Coordinates of C-alpha atoms in Angstrom, one line a residue:
M1 CA -29.5 24.9 12.5
G2 CA -26.3 25.3 10.5
M3 CA -23.1 26.3 12.2
M4 CA -22.2 29.9 11.8
K5 CA -18.9 30.7 10.1
T6 CA -16.4 32.8 12.0
P7 CA -13.4 34.5 10.4
D8 CA -11.2 31.7 11.9
T9 CA -13.1 28.9 10.2
E10 CA -13.0 30.8 6.9
L11 CA -9.3 31.3 7.4
D12 CA -8.9 27.6 8.1
E13 CA -10.9 26.7 5.0
S14 CA -8.9 29.0 2.8
A15 CA -5.6 27.7 4.2
M16 CA -6.9 24.1 3.7
V17 CA -7.8 24.9 0.0
A18 CA -4.4 26.5 -0.5
S19 CA -2.6 23.5 0.9
A20 CA -4.8 21.1 -1.2
E21 CA -4.0 23.1 -4.3
A22 CA -0.2 22.9 -3.6
A23 CA -0.6 19.2 -3.0
L24 CA -2.5 18.7 -6.2
A25 CA 0.3 20.4 -8.1
D26 CA 2.9 18.1 -6.5
I27 CA 0.8 15.0 -7.2
A28 CA 0.4 16.1 -10.9
L29 CA 4.3 16.3 -11.1
I30 CA 4.6 12.9 -9.5
R31 CA 2.2 11.3 -12.0
R32 CA 4.0 13.0 -14.9
E33 CA 7.4 11.7 -13.8
V34 CA 6.1 8.1 -13.2
S35 CA 4.5 8.1 -16.7
K36 CA 7.9 8.7 -18.2
V37 CA 9.0 5.2 -17.2
I38 CA 5.8 3.2 -16.6
F39 CA 3.5 3.1 -19.6
G40 CA -0.2 2.5 -19.3
Q41 CA -1.2 0.8 -16.0
E42 CA -2.9 4.0 -14.8
R43 CA -5.0 2.1 -12.2
V44 CA -2.0 0.3 -10.8
V45 CA 0.1 3.5 -10.5
E46 CA -2.9 5.3 -8.9
N47 CA -3.7 2.6 -6.4
T48 CA 0.0 2.2 -5.4
L49 CA 0.4 5.9 -5.0
L50 CA -2.8 6.1 -3.0
A51 CA -1.4 3.6 -0.5
I52 CA 1.7 5.7 -0.1
L53 CA -0.2 9.0 0.1
S54 CA -2.5 7.5 2.7
G55 CA 0.6 6.4 4.7
G56 CA 0.2 2.7 4.2
H57 CA 1.6 -0.4 2.6
A58 CA 0.5 -2.1 -0.7
L59 CA 0.7 -5.7 -2.0
L60 CA 1.2 -5.8 -5.8
V61 CA 0.0 -9.1 -7.3
G62 CA 0.8 -10.0 -10.9
V63 CA 2.7 -12.4 -13.2
P64 CA 6.4 -11.7 -13.8
G65 CA 7.5 -9.0 -16.2
L66 CA 4.8 -6.5 -15.6
A67 CA 7.1 -3.8 -14.2
K68 CA 6.1 -4.2 -10.5
T69 CA 9.7 -3.9 -9.4
K70 CA 10.3 -1.0 -11.8
L71 CA 7.2 0.8 -10.5
V72 CA 8.5 0.6 -6.9
T73 CA 12.0 1.8 -7.7
T74 CA 10.6 4.6 -9.8
L75 CA 8.3 5.7 -6.9
G76 CA 11.3 5.7 -4.6
T77 CA 13.2 8.1 -7.0
V78 CA 10.2 10.4 -7.8
L79 CA 9.1 10.7 -4.1
G80 CA 12.8 11.3 -3.0
L81 CA 12.7 8.3 -0.5
D82 CA 15.6 6.2 0.7
A83 CA 14.6 2.8 -0.9
N84 CA 15.8 -0.8 -0.3
R85 CA 14.9 -4.0 -1.9
I86 CA 14.8 -7.5 -0.4
Q87 CA 14.4 -10.6 -2.7
F88 CA 12.5 -13.1 -0.5
T89 CA 13.6 -16.7 -0.6
P90 CA 12.8 -19.8 1.5
D91 CA 16.2 -19.6 3.3
L92 CA 15.9 -15.9 4.2
M93 CA 16.2 -15.3 8.0
P94 CA 14.6 -12.6 10.1
S95 CA 18.1 -11.1 10.7
D96 CA 18.6 -10.7 7.0
I97 CA 15.7 -8.2 7.1
L98 CA 16.0 -6.6 10.5
G99 CA 19.8 -6.6 11.1
T100 CA 22.1 -8.4 13.4
E101 CA 24.3 -7.7 16.5
V102 CA 28.1 -8.0 16.0
M103 CA 30.8 -8.0 18.7
D104 CA 33.2 -5.1 18.7
Q105 CA 36.5 -5.0 20.5
D106 CA 38.1 -1.6 21.4
D107 CA 41.8 -0.8 21.8
S108 CA 41.8 -1.7 25.5
G109 CA 40.3 -5.2 24.7
R110 CA 36.8 -4.4 26.0
R111 CA 34.1 -6.2 24.0
S112 CA 30.6 -4.9 23.3
F113 CA 27.8 -5.6 21.0
R114 CA 26.9 -3.2 18.1
F115 CA 23.7 -3.4 16.1
L116 CA 24.1 -3.5 12.3
K117 CA 20.9 -2.3 10.7
G118 CA 19.3 -4.5 8.1
P119 CA 17.5 -3.4 4.8
V120 CA 14.2 -2.8 6.7
F121 CA 15.7 0.6 7.8
A122 CA 14.5 2.4 4.6
Q123 CA 11.7 4.8 3.9
L124 CA 10.5 2.6 1.0
L125 CA 11.0 -1.1 1.3
M126 CA 10.4 -3.4 -1.6
A127 CA 9.7 -6.9 -0.5
D128 CA 10.0 -8.9 -3.7
E129 CA 8.0 -12.2 -3.9
I130 CA 7.1 -11.9 -0.2
N131 CA 5.3 -15.3 -0.2
R132 CA 8.6 -17.1 -0.8
A133 CA 9.8 -16.5 2.7
S134 CA 9.0 -18.7 5.7
P135 CA 6.4 -17.6 8.2
R136 CA 9.1 -16.8 10.8
T137 CA 10.7 -14.3 8.4
Q138 CA 7.3 -12.9 7.3
S139 CA 6.4 -12.2 10.9
A140 CA 9.7 -10.3 11.4
L141 CA 8.4 -7.9 8.7
L142 CA 4.9 -7.8 10.3
Q143 CA 6.0 -6.0 13.4
S144 CA 7.8 -3.4 11.3
M145 CA 4.7 -2.8 9.2
Q146 CA 2.4 -2.4 12.1
E147 CA 4.5 -0.8 14.8
Y148 CA 7.1 1.2 12.8
H149 CA 9.9 -0.1 15.0
I150 CA 11.8 -3.4 15.7
T151 CA 13.1 -4.9 18.8
M152 CA 16.5 -6.6 18.9
A153 CA 18.0 -8.1 22.1
G154 CA 15.4 -6.1 24.1
Q155 CA 16.4 -2.8 22.5
R156 CA 13.9 -0.8 20.5
Y157 CA 15.0 0.7 17.1
D158 CA 12.6 3.1 15.4
L159 CA 12.3 2.9 11.6
P160 CA 12.7 6.0 9.4
A161 CA 9.7 8.1 8.7
P162 CA 7.8 7.7 6.4
F163 CA 8.0 3.9 6.2
H164 CA 6.2 2.1 3.5
V165 CA 6.4 -1.6 2.4
L166 CA 5.5 -2.3 -1.2
A167 CA 5.5 -6.1 -1.5
T168 CA 5.1 -8.1 -4.7
Q169 CA 3.6 -11.6 -5.2
N170 CA 3.4 -13.9 -8.2
P171 CA 0.0 -15.6 -8.3
L172 CA 1.2 -18.3 -10.6
E173 CA 4.0 -20.1 -8.9
Q174 CA 2.6 -21.6 -5.7
E175 CA 5.0 -24.5 -5.2
G176 CA 7.6 -23.8 -2.5
T177 CA 5.7 -20.7 -1.3
Y178 CA 4.2 -19.8 2.1
P179 CA 0.8 -18.0 1.7
L180 CA 0.7 -14.8 3.7
P181 CA -1.3 -15.3 7.0
E182 CA -4.6 -13.3 7.2
A183 CA -3.1 -11.1 9.9
Q184 CA -0.3 -10.0 7.6
L185 CA -2.6 -9.5 4.6
D186 CA -4.7 -7.2 6.8
R187 CA -1.7 -5.0 7.3
F188 CA -1.6 -4.1 3.7
L189 CA -3.8 -1.0 3.1
L190 CA -4.7 -2.3 -0.3
Q191 CA -4.0 -5.1 -2.8
V192 CA -3.1 -3.9 -6.3
D193 CA -3.7 -6.4 -9.1
V194 CA -1.3 -5.8 -11.9
G195 CA -2.7 -7.0 -15.2
Y196 CA -1.2 -7.2 -18.8
P197 CA -0.8 -3.8 -20.5
E198 CA -3.2 -2.4 -23.1
L199 CA -2.1 -2.8 -26.8
A200 CA -1.0 0.9 -27.1
A201 CA 1.0 0.8 -23.9
E202 CA 2.7 -2.5 -24.9
R203 CA 3.6 -0.9 -28.2
Q204 CA 5.2 2.0 -26.4
I205 CA 7.0 -0.4 -24.0
L206 CA 8.6 -2.2 -27.1
L207 CA 9.6 1.1 -28.7
E208 CA 10.9 2.9 -25.6
T209 CA 12.7 0.2 -23.7
T210 CA 14.7 -1.6 -26.3
G211 CA 16.9 1.2 -27.6
L212 CA 20.2 2.6 -26.3
A213 CA 18.6 5.4 -24.1
E214 CA 15.8 4.7 -21.7
S215 CA 13.7 7.4 -20.1
R216 CA 14.6 8.1 -16.4
A217 CA 12.3 9.6 -13.8
D218 CA 13.5 12.6 -11.7
S219 CA 12.9 13.3 -8.0
V220 CA 9.9 15.7 -7.5
I221 CA 9.4 15.8 -3.8
G222 CA 11.2 14.6 -0.6
A223 CA 10.2 12.7 2.5
E224 CA 9.2 15.8 4.5
R225 CA 6.9 17.0 1.7
L226 CA 5.3 13.5 1.5
I227 CA 4.6 13.6 5.2
E228 CA 3.0 17.0 4.8
I229 CA 0.7 15.6 2.1
Q230 CA -0.1 12.6 4.2
R231 CA -1.1 14.9 7.1
L232 CA -3.3 17.0 4.8
I233 CA -5.1 13.9 3.6
R234 CA -6.0 13.0 7.2
Q235 CA -7.4 16.5 7.7
M236 CA -9.7 16.4 4.6
P237 CA -13.4 16.4 5.6
V238 CA -15.5 13.3 5.0
S239 CA -19.3 13.8 4.8
D240 CA -21.7 11.7 6.8
T241 CA -23.0 10.2 3.6
V242 CA -19.6 8.8 2.7
V243 CA -18.9 7.6 6.3
E244 CA -22.3 5.7 6.2
A245 CA -21.5 4.3 2.8
I246 CA -18.1 3.0 4.1
L247 CA -19.7 1.4 7.2
S248 CA -22.5 -0.1 5.1
L249 CA -20.2 -1.6 2.5
V250 CA -17.7 -3.1 5.0
R251 CA -20.4 -4.6 7.2
S252 CA -22.3 -6.0 4.2
A253 CA -19.2 -8.0 3.3
R254 CA -19.4 -9.9 6.7
P255 CA -21.5 -13.0 7.1
G256 CA -24.2 -12.8 9.7
Q257 CA -25.0 -9.1 9.1
G258 CA -28.2 -9.6 7.1
N259 CA -26.9 -9.8 3.5
S260 CA -28.1 -13.0 2.1
D261 CA -25.5 -13.2 -0.8
T262 CA -22.7 -12.7 1.7
D263 CA -24.1 -15.3 4.1
K264 CA -24.2 -17.7 1.2
H265 CA -20.7 -17.1 -0.3
V266 CA -18.4 -15.5 2.3
A267 CA -16.6 -17.6 5.0
W268 CA -15.2 -14.6 6.9
G269 CA -15.3 -10.9 6.1
P270 CA -13.2 -7.7 6.6
G271 CA -12.5 -6.2 10.1
P272 CA -12.6 -2.6 11.1
R273 CA -9.2 -1.9 9.5
A274 CA -11.0 -2.2 6.1
G275 CA -13.2 0.8 7.1
Q276 CA -10.2 2.8 8.3
S277 CA -8.4 2.0 5.0
L278 CA -11.4 3.1 3.0
M279 CA -11.7 6.4 5.0
L280 CA -8.0 7.2 4.3
C281 CA -7.8 6.0 0.6
A282 CA -11.1 7.7 -0.4
R283 CA -9.6 11.1 0.8
A284 CA -6.4 10.4 -1.0
R285 CA -8.2 9.4 -4.2
A286 CA -10.3 12.6 -4.1
L287 CA -7.1 14.7 -3.8
Y288 CA -5.4 12.6 -6.5
E289 CA -8.3 13.4 -8.9
G290 CA -8.4 17.1 -7.9
R291 CA -11.2 17.2 -5.4
L292 CA -11.2 18.5 -1.8
A293 CA -13.6 15.9 -0.3
P294 CA -14.2 12.2 -1.1
S295 CA -17.4 11.1 -2.8
L296 CA -19.4 7.8 -3.0
D297 CA -17.6 7.1 -6.3
D298 CA -14.3 7.0 -4.4
V299 CA -15.7 4.4 -2.0
H300 CA -17.1 2.2 -4.8
A301 CA -13.9 2.4 -6.8
L302 CA -11.7 1.4 -3.9
A303 CA -13.9 -1.4 -2.7
E304 CA -12.1 -4.2 -4.6
P305 CA -8.4 -3.2 -3.8
I306 CA -9.3 -2.7 -0.1
L307 CA -11.6 -5.6 0.6
Q308 CA -10.4 -8.5 -1.6
H309 CA -7.5 -9.6 0.6
R310 CA -9.5 -9.2 3.8
M311 CA -12.2 -11.8 3.1
A312 CA -12.5 -15.4 2.0
L313 CA -15.2 -17.4 0.2
T314 CA -16.9 -20.6 1.4
F315 CA -15.8 -23.9 -0.2
A316 CA -19.2 -24.0 -2.0
A317 CA -18.7 -20.6 -3.5
R318 CA -15.2 -21.5 -4.7
A319 CA -16.6 -24.8 -6.2
E320 CA -19.1 -22.8 -8.2
G321 CA -16.2 -20.9 -9.7
M322 CA -16.9 -17.6 -7.9
S323 CA -14.1 -15.2 -6.9
V324 CA -13.9 -12.6 -4.1
R325 CA -14.0 -9.9 -6.8
D326 CA -17.4 -11.2 -8.0
V327 CA -18.8 -10.9 -4.5
I328 CA -17.4 -7.4 -4.0
A329 CA -18.7 -6.3 -7.4
G330 CA -22.2 -7.6 -6.3
L331 CA -22.0 -5.7 -3.0
V332 CA -21.0 -2.5 -4.9
R333 CA -23.9 -2.9 -7.2
Q334 CA -26.2 -3.3 -4.2
A335 CA -24.7 -0.2 -2.6
K336 CA -25.3 1.8 -5.8
G337 CA -28.8 0.5 -5.6

């Protein structure tokens, strides 16, 4: 028997619809401002924005010169966030990211320690070429990404809200790099692959960016409004069908769960955080596209960016020339049935 609607639930629904429509208008403005500066790359912009709207972090992977850094700085401007950038290098130390304690001396000669905050104290942190830093420095960023605070000399310092890390990684240069540990990769809500632009977009890049005046993006919303939209996304209803589809897809990507292709090709699969990420990002994608509830299409479209950095292939599968993306595409085809 269906649940009877009371005036309160109708009021809640109408308030939810009104909030969603206001958020839709803001997201449309955000998209318009970003498109003034970033040409083409709709999928990249969408997935990066989905990570932020869902309250998470994103890893942007692509060769140099594809406007990864420009996208992050543009998003900082458009979303009205306080942004910092760190260029990761092998000699970067944890204190270069987190901050350091300095000794102060007052007029009476008394000495005390004072904490100088590092660049991690920003609402949007760009970690450029994150795999160039040593594991010790990467792990300093890990606590910030997961716990939204840092600990220095036993003292806890909370990071600003919202706090998002957008990290970039160059897939070509692997000499002198430290691959990100699986635990840290899992902290990224999704991995955004940045490919070469389409012909029309590249033509526009040539024409728009080599003159005297370049287009600039303007701020559209602020941090408080972004937090409101993030809260709204967490309140969006998800149907049982979509929940089951998420569970089924994530579990089918793990060996030993009855999927013969996965058992053959996958060494280890995604953990529960992949399902949580899909639940959040599917809602954000629905809102991004003007819908009030996520569909199976959202789950299938997000499978690759959410699963690919959370699983690894067997040696035999790699020797056959398979990629993680091939395996995920196969799982999505099975899910669509």
